[in-house]
Amino acid sequence: MLKRPTRWGLPVAALMTISLMLVACGEPSATPPAVPTVAQAPAAPQAAPPVVPVVAQPAAPVALQSAVPLGAKSTLAGSFADNTPIFISLNTDSTSDQSKSFGKTVEYFSNIPDVKKALAQLEMLKVVGLDYETGIKPWLGNEVALSLTDFAGLQGLGNNKTALPTGDLPILIGMLVSDRPKAEAFVTKTTGLLKSFAQATIQEDTYKDVKLTTIKMGTTSLVIGLGKDKLFVGGNLDTVKAAFDRSAAQSLASNANYTTIAAKLPSSNLSFAYVDAQAAIKSLVNSPQFKQNGPNLQLPNADYIGSLGLTTAATDEGYRLDSYQVYIPGKTPPAVATQLGKAANSGKILSALPEATLFFANGQDAASGYDALINAMKTSGNADFDKKLAEFEQQSGLNLKSDVVSLFSGEFTAFAVPETANQAMPVSFGLVSQVGDKTATQAKLDKIAAAIEQQSKGQVKWQTKTVGSTTYRTATITQGQTTTSLNLGQGNGSAVPGGSFAFLTVGDEATNGLLTAAGGGKNFLAGPNAANFNKVKAQLPTDNGGYVYLDTQAAIKLAVAQPLPSDATKAEKAKAAQDFAAKLDKLYAVGAATHQTASEAASTVFVYFPVTK
């Protein structure tokens, strides 16, 4: 049994997690991740579906291809200030296809007893007369919008003694109104309840044709303004009055960044969000709370970060999250510019995935992603980073960039498959990369193997094993009740770009499946599990830097098949979780990809969940 897994596993963890995250070489984050704290070394980046970075508008953005109608629209944007940092629009048109599709999804989940029980708790709203169907829907128009008007106004930010912001709330909420008398009745009922239950004081006034209601609760106020066809809720009278007075020409709807972002996103959607990152960052940095916590909240170079747009939308077979962003090339750090300027990924290495693959993330040229990450860590004020990196390299005997990251200079992919013969560890993992110089690659693998063995204090004993024409190192690892294999080597295979590959796997099924697929045998793309991926892929940009994909049905089936714990209480909770998961029979898969250039990027996350028809 290994008594020091954190020591011998360190190089392995670095290798696995770095390459997983560096799938983002094709989907870079303009906002560099925070530096994790580790005991013995700087932590490697984490794998995750691509989160769309926030970016700024260049002088002449390059048009990107899209398979959906573009031009996100908002009526209420014309009433919000042109410098609004965060704006969100929600589709409340109950007659729209989007709302009908969402309703079918709610209906699907309502058939699950656990969800039905939770939804029943919302019935309490009916008791106080705030039920949506009877109290709000009869007067609500086709849009609700909300915004954060100023980060500096969030007085409670970073103050552990203050549960809520104090003073004027920096918010503005807008609603289109289809029936003013019914809306007025709702406002009257709501303010009456607040006065009764929250000890609020109510003051009513008029402004032009707008009925104003000021609600004061302690040091915090809310102002409700009800006009002919709009209702606004803000933190003070001036904010609400301005919303009614504002002309479209002086509003967010006429902001150049806003219109550029909105024009690139689907017009038919459930929700649309716009973030002016430069305005948001400046407001945050200038806030008293940020300045007070500055040493712990330093931001990396953000001069090239600007506007971001997101939409969520129902399709015939699931839900899409689309995003659009642009970069300012002149202000982009060199490491990030290199990352953005790469050609699209061929994706050929996906043919080397084992037939039973349930998750994978592929990318290319990890070096540029690594450089961008290192640059972000250094510019974010992490004073200990260089020291931790040096300690890690001295302890392991590895140079992270030249010995590990350089193994992934071409296409690579991380993947997971079920380990059916090992109930204690039901999933095995793999990492495979195309190889250029086989001699240099072997030298790096030898160095990594030696570091793992040295860090384990001799408890990892490498042996050689041959499968087909591939001979590689393997070691048996035991931790607690779990025993698995660690495998490291390189081989030749027609399914891999260039014909040669290096690999690191944990578990026999990942190893055997990889060697079979890489050699031209059974593989994921030609297997039965690829049907779900093909559905997801059809919704994603094909000219991308890599996919992130999870076959949720395969993962759910694996989860519910696991034996229950011996402890009765834990077994009951685990059984409830299994029963719930088993009912998600239509949640098939999730995938994401990004198409990018040096000046902009368009990303899509798609949930294959065909209950929307």
XYZ file of C-alpha atoms in Angstrom:
613
model
C 0.000 0.000 0.000
C 1.220 3.483 -0.804
C 1.406 5.606 2.301
C 2.416 8.842 0.594
C 0.139 9.124 -2.465
C 0.368 12.911 -2.531
C 4.107 12.660 -3.024
C 4.441 9.903 -5.580
C 1.358 11.087 -7.411
C 2.521 14.652 -7.792
C 4.126 14.356 -11.223
C 1.192 12.272 -12.436
C -1.278 14.849 -11.181
C 0.665 17.610 -12.854
C 0.748 15.746 -16.138
C -2.937 14.882 -16.097
C -4.380 18.175 -14.895
C -2.175 20.419 -16.985
C -3.068 18.703 -20.197
C -6.749 18.534 -19.302
C -6.988 22.249 -18.733
C -4.863 23.003 -21.730
C -7.650 21.759 -23.907
C -8.372 25.440 -23.507
C -5.545 26.023 -25.935
C -8.410 25.932 -28.366
C -10.740 27.725 -25.971
C -8.628 30.179 -23.978
C -9.993 32.086 -21.056
C -9.249 35.753 -21.241
C -9.738 35.918 -17.506
C -6.877 33.794 -16.149
C -7.780 31.367 -13.391
C -6.873 32.034 -9.808
C -3.797 30.217 -8.530
C -4.740 27.263 -6.320
C -2.899 26.680 -3.088
C -0.924 23.424 -2.899
C 1.240 21.818 -0.299
C 4.266 20.874 -2.362
C 3.992 22.417 -5.794
C 2.116 24.960 -7.886
C -1.103 23.253 -8.804
C -1.720 22.297 -12.389
C -4.710 23.900 -14.104
C -8.022 22.142 -13.885
C -10.055 20.621 -16.685
C -13.409 22.182 -17.307
C -15.917 22.881 -20.036
C -14.808 26.093 -21.728
C -15.968 29.199 -19.937
C -16.255 32.022 -22.389
C -13.808 34.827 -21.622
C -14.878 38.447 -21.501
C -13.417 40.544 -24.276
C -13.499 43.959 -25.897
C -14.675 45.247 -29.250
C -12.026 45.773 -31.950
C -12.367 48.375 -34.677
C -13.400 45.840 -37.304
C -14.568 42.473 -35.888
C -14.404 39.451 -38.131
C -17.724 37.789 -38.815
C -18.095 34.243 -37.480
C -20.338 31.556 -38.847
C -23.463 30.531 -36.945
C -26.155 27.927 -37.518
C -28.850 29.943 -35.720
C -30.627 33.244 -36.478
C -28.694 36.116 -34.947
C -29.582 39.485 -33.474
C -30.610 39.214 -29.804
C -33.243 41.859 -29.108
C -34.495 43.604 -25.973
C -37.211 46.227 -25.762
C -36.253 47.223 -22.230
C -32.595 47.875 -23.110
C -33.824 51.234 -24.389
C -34.616 52.250 -20.804
C -31.303 51.310 -19.217
C -28.250 53.581 -19.028
C -25.742 53.282 -21.872
C -22.924 52.517 -19.398
C -24.776 49.697 -17.639
C -22.077 47.129 -16.713
C -24.341 44.069 -16.442
C -27.685 43.620 -18.190
C -29.878 40.507 -18.318
C -33.067 40.082 -20.345
C -35.541 37.243 -19.744
C -38.156 36.064 -22.233
C -41.555 36.027 -20.484
C -43.651 35.678 -23.641
C -45.754 32.639 -22.728
C -46.892 32.248 -26.350
C -43.358 31.973 -27.768
C -41.822 28.695 -28.877
C -39.037 29.257 -26.363
C -41.412 29.493 -23.419
C -43.431 26.513 -24.627
C -40.272 24.408 -24.896
C -39.187 25.463 -21.430
C -42.634 24.549 -20.137
C -42.212 21.030 -21.512
C -38.920 20.741 -19.681
C -40.551 21.823 -16.425
C -43.275 19.263 -17.072
C -40.646 16.546 -17.557
C -38.955 17.330 -14.257
C -42.300 17.634 -12.489
C -42.896 13.953 -13.181
C -39.938 13.102 -10.953
C -41.279 12.691 -7.392
C -38.313 14.421 -5.738
C -38.664 17.478 -7.974
C -42.441 17.499 -7.662
C -42.069 17.589 -3.886
C -39.627 20.505 -4.094
C -41.882 22.434 -6.479
C -44.758 21.947 -4.094
C -42.925 24.116 -1.591
C -43.529 27.053 -3.932
C -47.244 26.711 -3.208
C -46.591 28.807 -0.113
C -46.526 31.834 -2.420
C -50.210 31.348 -3.070
C -50.898 31.800 0.605
C -49.644 35.381 0.471
C -51.095 36.065 -2.962
C -47.836 36.153 -4.904
C -48.412 33.108 -7.054
C -46.961 33.670 -10.531
C -49.841 32.151 -12.500
C -52.576 34.153 -10.790
C -50.712 37.153 -9.397
C -48.057 38.090 -11.941
C -48.689 36.420 -15.296
C -52.020 38.232 -15.930
C -50.251 41.622 -16.161
C -46.669 40.730 -17.128
C -45.600 41.509 -20.697
C -43.065 39.705 -22.858
C -39.827 40.746 -21.139
C -38.198 41.167 -17.750
C -34.791 42.819 -17.538
C -32.429 43.407 -14.652
C -29.122 45.124 -14.234
C -26.407 45.841 -11.743
C -25.866 49.563 -12.083
C -22.705 49.984 -10.033
C -20.374 47.570 -8.216
C -19.293 50.352 -5.891
C -22.810 50.425 -4.468
C -22.547 46.902 -3.100
C -21.598 48.049 0.374
C -21.861 44.549 1.793
C -19.290 43.092 -0.619
C -16.486 41.431 1.332
C -18.018 42.399 4.687
C -18.635 39.234 6.672
C -20.642 41.154 9.257
C -23.164 42.371 6.691
C -25.456 39.768 5.193
C -27.012 42.205 2.729
C -25.851 45.412 1.049
C -26.806 48.558 2.931
C -28.009 51.868 1.571
C -29.277 52.273 -1.989
C -29.238 48.988 -3.868
C -27.329 49.348 -7.185
C -29.985 47.537 -9.203
C -32.631 48.293 -11.775
C -35.321 45.780 -12.700
C -37.678 46.419 -15.592
C -40.849 44.649 -16.691
C -43.125 45.166 -19.656
C -46.721 45.542 -18.498
C -49.691 44.272 -20.498
C -52.404 45.265 -18.005
C -51.692 48.289 -15.801
C -54.685 47.953 -13.418
C -53.746 44.360 -12.603
C -50.110 45.369 -12.154
C -51.190 48.178 -9.810
C -53.256 45.740 -7.768
C -50.233 43.450 -7.470
C -47.973 46.313 -6.329
C -50.557 47.341 -3.732
C -50.835 43.809 -2.397
C -47.059 43.344 -2.322
C -46.346 46.592 -0.506
C -49.104 45.804 1.977
C -47.491 42.468 2.771
C -44.082 44.099 3.222
C -45.577 46.672 5.540
C -47.259 43.971 7.569
C -44.567 41.311 7.753
C -41.291 43.226 7.265
C -42.155 46.388 9.193
C -41.543 48.412 6.026
C -42.649 52.003 5.640
C -44.456 52.888 2.426
C -44.529 56.261 0.697
C -46.509 56.900 -2.499
C -46.037 59.680 -5.028
C -46.519 60.457 -8.705
C -44.064 61.519 -11.387
C -45.636 62.550 -14.709
C -47.913 59.565 -15.434
C -45.892 57.200 -13.220
C -47.058 55.972 -9.838
C -44.060 55.808 -7.474
C -43.967 53.623 -4.366
C -40.977 53.884 -2.028
C -40.457 50.972 0.356
C -38.032 51.536 3.224
C -36.730 48.597 5.240
C -34.109 49.737 7.707
C -31.358 51.519 5.769
C -32.346 49.943 2.466
C -34.951 51.281 0.082
C -36.723 50.004 -3.004
C -38.638 52.226 -5.367
C -41.344 50.829 -7.649
C -42.387 52.932 -10.611
C -45.463 51.865 -12.576
C -46.155 53.544 -15.892
C -48.487 52.860 -18.783
C -46.647 49.832 -20.150
C -43.525 49.454 -17.987
C -42.715 48.793 -14.365
C -39.294 49.548 -12.873
C -37.809 48.662 -9.497
C -34.665 50.473 -8.397
C -32.601 51.409 -5.376
C -33.667 55.069 -5.370
C -36.047 57.551 -6.952
C -33.498 59.008 -9.379
C -32.726 55.582 -10.881
C -36.398 54.788 -11.473
C -37.274 58.231 -12.831
C -34.324 58.100 -15.230
C -35.537 54.760 -16.597
C -38.852 56.368 -17.600
C -37.209 59.534 -18.976
C -34.385 57.916 -20.934
C -34.473 58.099 -24.729
C -33.432 55.099 -26.776
C -30.651 57.127 -28.379
C -29.043 57.677 -24.973
C -29.599 54.147 -23.700
C -27.851 50.815 -23.600
C -29.709 49.860 -26.787
C -27.581 52.409 -28.679
C -24.258 51.511 -27.062
C -21.854 50.362 -29.822
C -20.421 47.497 -27.787
C -23.894 46.311 -26.850
C -25.209 46.381 -30.415
C -22.124 44.556 -31.728
C -22.465 41.788 -29.146
C -26.242 41.466 -29.533
C -25.972 41.206 -33.323
C -23.897 38.026 -32.986
C -26.270 36.090 -30.721
C -29.554 34.222 -31.354
C -32.627 36.419 -31.555
C -34.903 33.605 -30.374
C -33.863 32.863 -26.814
C -34.927 32.334 -23.240
C -32.398 34.766 -21.835
C -29.777 37.230 -23.003
C -26.958 38.713 -20.925
C -24.530 41.493 -21.709
C -21.473 42.401 -19.651
C -19.325 45.460 -20.263
C -16.293 43.951 -18.563
C -14.199 47.105 -18.631
C -16.949 49.069 -16.903
C -17.522 46.211 -14.454
C -13.807 45.831 -13.659
C -13.275 49.561 -13.161
C -16.328 49.809 -10.935
C -15.183 46.816 -8.907
C -11.583 47.971 -8.575
C -12.694 51.433 -7.466
C -15.082 50.091 -4.845
C -14.077 50.559 -1.190
C -14.437 46.843 -0.563
C -12.011 45.911 -3.313
C -9.467 48.477 -2.179
C -9.780 47.215 1.372
C -9.120 43.646 0.249
C -6.764 44.603 -2.584
C -3.802 42.419 -1.535
C -6.060 39.366 -1.783
C -8.044 40.462 -4.843
C -5.401 41.516 -7.352
C -6.404 41.158 -10.980
C -4.093 40.120 -13.804
C -3.644 42.259 -16.898
C -7.198 43.041 -17.995
C -6.684 45.883 -20.474
C -7.759 43.703 -23.400
C -10.909 42.443 -21.684
C -14.175 44.033 -22.754
C -17.738 43.123 -23.667
C -19.337 39.692 -23.488
C -22.730 38.407 -24.564
C -24.541 35.181 -23.693
C -27.853 33.638 -24.669
C -29.669 30.511 -23.555
C -32.184 29.022 -25.948
C -34.301 25.939 -26.454
C -33.931 23.905 -29.632
C -35.844 20.910 -30.922
C -33.438 18.566 -29.136
C -32.124 20.410 -26.125
C -30.674 23.685 -24.932
C -27.899 25.892 -26.241
C -25.737 28.422 -24.478
C -24.144 30.695 -27.069
C -21.598 33.377 -26.393
C -19.801 35.995 -28.408
C -16.719 38.001 -27.518
C -14.090 40.173 -29.150
C -10.474 40.959 -28.288
C -8.338 44.091 -28.687
C -5.235 42.705 -30.418
C -3.053 45.697 -29.550
C -3.594 45.123 -25.838
C -3.547 41.337 -25.792
C -0.550 39.885 -23.884
C 1.858 38.032 -26.253
C 1.258 34.654 -24.597
C -2.511 35.017 -25.018
C -2.137 36.337 -28.585
C -0.122 33.233 -29.498
C -2.805 31.055 -28.027
C -5.569 32.841 -29.934
C -3.729 32.806 -33.245
C -3.542 29.040 -33.580
C -5.247 27.251 -36.436
C -8.308 25.133 -35.712
C -7.809 21.627 -34.372
C -8.123 18.788 -36.896
C -9.644 16.485 -34.275
C -8.040 13.445 -35.891
C -6.813 12.185 -32.536
C -10.425 11.512 -31.522
C -10.160 8.339 -33.616
C -7.804 7.027 -30.914
C -10.473 7.234 -28.207
C -11.570 3.853 -26.783
C -14.949 2.619 -27.951
C -16.456 2.929 -24.431
C -15.381 6.563 -23.897
C -17.914 8.512 -21.816
C -15.928 11.754 -21.460
C -13.206 13.459 -23.449
C -11.574 16.840 -23.930
C -9.160 17.411 -26.794
C -6.833 20.252 -27.692
C -3.517 21.127 -29.253
C -0.209 22.868 -28.518
C -0.253 22.872 -24.733
C 2.853 25.067 -24.620
C 1.026 28.268 -25.594
C -1.710 27.603 -23.043
C 0.929 26.949 -20.391
C 2.729 30.197 -21.203
C -0.542 32.141 -20.976
C -1.302 30.522 -17.624
C 2.144 31.299 -16.226
C 1.832 34.900 -17.435
C -1.564 35.223 -15.758
C -0.277 33.841 -12.475
C 2.694 36.185 -12.423
C 0.672 39.285 -13.326
C -2.009 38.514 -10.739
C 0.340 39.323 -7.887
C 1.077 35.773 -6.750
C 4.375 36.457 -5.043
C 4.978 32.822 -4.117
C 4.370 31.367 -7.550
C 7.961 31.299 -8.786
C 9.096 29.871 -5.474
C 6.493 27.088 -5.545
C 7.313 26.233 -9.126
C 11.025 26.037 -8.302
C 10.320 23.844 -5.258
C 8.191 21.500 -7.319
C 10.790 21.149 -10.043
C 13.595 20.633 -7.550
C 11.636 18.036 -5.600
C 10.432 16.091 -8.637
C 13.484 16.510 -10.824
C 11.197 17.618 -13.626
C 11.108 20.839 -15.588
C 7.366 21.283 -15.958
C 7.499 22.988 -19.347
C 10.286 21.072 -21.075
C 9.679 17.632 -19.556
C 5.893 17.538 -19.230
C 4.054 20.252 -21.171
C 6.245 19.754 -24.244
C 4.831 16.250 -24.574
C 1.646 17.938 -25.780
C 3.029 20.117 -28.528
C 0.640 18.533 -31.033
C -2.934 17.266 -30.741
C -3.902 15.548 -27.518
C -6.973 14.326 -25.688
C -7.925 13.311 -22.175
C -10.675 10.726 -21.749
C -12.529 8.485 -19.318
C -14.043 5.027 -19.768
C -15.901 2.663 -17.415
C -13.642 0.239 -15.542
C -16.173 -2.581 -15.395
C -13.912 -5.069 -13.614
C -13.055 -2.750 -10.722
C -16.012 -1.721 -8.534
C -13.714 0.163 -6.164
C -12.593 2.403 -9.036
C -15.360 2.230 -11.666
C -13.787 4.767 -14.051
C -10.368 4.679 -15.678
C -8.669 7.647 -17.277
C -6.286 8.272 -20.104
C -4.244 10.966 -21.750
C -2.819 10.568 -25.239
C -0.805 12.951 -27.402
C 0.638 12.784 -30.871
C 4.415 12.452 -30.948
C 6.982 14.055 -33.226
C 10.487 13.038 -32.087
C 10.134 9.546 -30.612
C 13.610 9.529 -29.097
C 13.088 12.842 -27.294
C 9.648 11.697 -26.174
C 11.035 8.512 -24.679
C 13.633 10.496 -22.757
C 10.864 12.631 -21.227
C 8.774 9.578 -20.364
C 11.820 7.992 -18.726
C 12.323 11.117 -16.660
C 8.683 11.224 -15.576
C 8.744 7.523 -14.669
C 11.894 8.013 -12.612
C 10.355 11.007 -10.799
C 7.242 9.016 -9.907
C 9.307 6.098 -8.630
C 11.629 8.375 -6.660
C 8.762 10.312 -5.070
C 7.059 7.074 -4.014
C 10.128 6.024 -2.019
C 10.291 2.792 -3.973
C 6.656 1.828 -3.475
C 5.954 2.230 -7.178
C 7.725 -0.547 -9.021
C 7.656 -0.251 -12.796
C 7.470 -3.341 -14.948
C 7.269 -3.650 -18.714
C 4.274 -4.997 -20.541
C 3.650 -5.625 -24.217
C 0.264 -5.398 -25.918
C 0.427 -6.003 -29.645
C 3.398 -4.030 -30.902
C 3.440 -1.591 -27.946
C 5.740 -2.106 -24.968
C 5.178 0.250 -22.038
C 5.747 0.700 -18.311
C 3.072 -0.391 -15.861
C 2.789 -0.338 -12.072
C 0.134 -1.607 -9.668
C -1.097 1.037 -7.240
C -3.037 0.314 -4.065
C -4.650 2.935 -1.902
C -7.058 1.800 0.794
C -9.379 -0.748 -0.781
C -8.626 0.442 -4.298
C -6.118 -1.205 -6.584
C -5.495 -0.035 -10.114
C -2.734 0.260 -12.673
C -0.638 3.208 -13.796
C 0.662 2.948 -17.348
C 3.116 5.090 -19.249
C 4.651 4.735 -22.689
C 4.485 5.439 -26.397
C 3.433 3.529 -29.453
C 2.537 3.640 -33.127
C -0.998 3.865 -34.451
C -2.708 4.818 -37.682
C -5.498 6.633 -35.803
C -3.116 9.234 -34.372
C -1.870 12.264 -36.346
C 1.673 11.514 -37.478
C 1.301 7.835 -36.568
C 3.048 7.972 -33.158
C 1.652 8.729 -29.717
C 2.557 8.981 -26.037
C 0.137 8.029 -23.292
C -0.501 7.980 -19.581
C -3.424 5.909 -18.310
C -4.881 4.942 -14.959
C -6.744 1.646 -15.254
C -6.476 -1.333 -17.572
C -9.586 -0.652 -19.641
C -8.406 2.833 -20.575
C -5.060 1.349 -21.594
C -6.399 -1.570 -23.613
C -9.109 0.535 -25.238
C -6.613 3.206 -26.227
C -4.111 0.787 -27.726
C -6.868 -0.942 -29.689
C -8.325 2.316 -31.030
C -4.968 3.959 -31.774
C -3.960 0.904 -33.758
C -6.974 1.264 -36.024
C -9.350 -1.069 -34.140
C -12.648 -0.374 -32.406
C -12.933 3.279 -31.435
C -15.375 5.800 -30.041
C -16.192 7.594 -33.294
C -17.243 4.340 -34.962
C -18.914 2.865 -31.872
C -22.476 3.012 -30.506
C -21.655 5.720 -27.952
C -20.842 8.165 -30.755
C -24.528 8.646 -31.613
C -24.994 11.086 -28.751
C -21.766 12.900 -29.615
C -22.874 13.330 -33.216
C -26.117 14.956 -32.028
C -24.150 17.369 -29.856
C -21.491 17.998 -32.482
C -24.133 19.108 -34.985
C -24.927 22.069 -32.706
C -21.304 23.118 -32.127
C -18.877 25.113 -34.286
C -16.844 22.559 -36.227
C -13.957 24.912 -36.936
C -12.800 24.842 -33.314
C -9.810 24.317 -31.049
C -11.219 21.196 -29.393
C -14.345 19.633 -27.910
C -15.327 18.977 -24.318
C -17.923 16.204 -24.173
C -19.751 14.129 -21.569
C -22.143 11.288 -22.345
C -24.436 11.884 -19.384
C -26.485 8.727 -19.920
C -23.351 6.599 -19.822
C -22.185 8.433 -16.702
C -25.595 8.084 -15.017
C -25.788 4.372 -15.775
C -22.337 3.930 -14.318
C -23.279 5.872 -11.194
C -26.516 4.009 -10.469
C -24.800 0.652 -10.949
C -22.417 1.230 -8.041
C -22.943 -0.837 -4.864
C -24.496 1.005 -1.950
C -22.427 1.771 1.177
C -22.705 -0.604 4.121
C -23.681 2.237 6.452
C -27.497 2.345 6.502
C -27.804 6.130 6.548
C -25.313 6.604 3.751
C -26.929 3.761 1.800
C -30.341 5.427 2.048
C -28.972 8.726 0.721
C -27.020 6.968 -2.027
C -30.107 4.998 -3.039
C -32.157 8.203 -3.246
C -29.484 9.764 -5.437
C -29.409 6.694 -7.670
C -33.189 6.673 -8.014
C -33.193 10.345 -8.960
C -30.396 9.908 -11.503
C -32.144 6.933 -13.066
C -35.172 9.124 -13.838
C -33.098 11.486 -15.999
C -33.557 9.171 -18.955
C -33.721 11.999 -21.521
C -30.622 13.878 -20.422
C -28.343 12.367 -23.039
C -25.141 14.382 -23.332
C -23.389 17.741 -22.973
C -20.735 19.210 -25.244
C -18.946 22.491 -25.907
C -16.608 24.036 -28.473
C -15.238 27.440 -29.452
C -14.402 28.959 -32.817
C -11.901 31.770 -32.418
C -9.659 34.168 -34.238
C -7.082 36.626 -32.933
C -9.825 39.236 -32.501
C -12.989 37.377 -31.450
C -14.511 34.086 -30.400
C -17.892 32.383 -30.567
C -18.686 29.483 -28.264
C -21.568 27.063 -27.858
C -22.465 24.696 -25.045
C -25.201 22.244 -26.010
C -27.247 20.004 -23.725
C -28.766 17.145 -25.699
C -32.073 16.901 -23.852
C -34.885 16.333 -26.376
C -37.882 17.037 -24.173
C -38.362 20.485 -25.699
C -40.488 19.474 -28.691
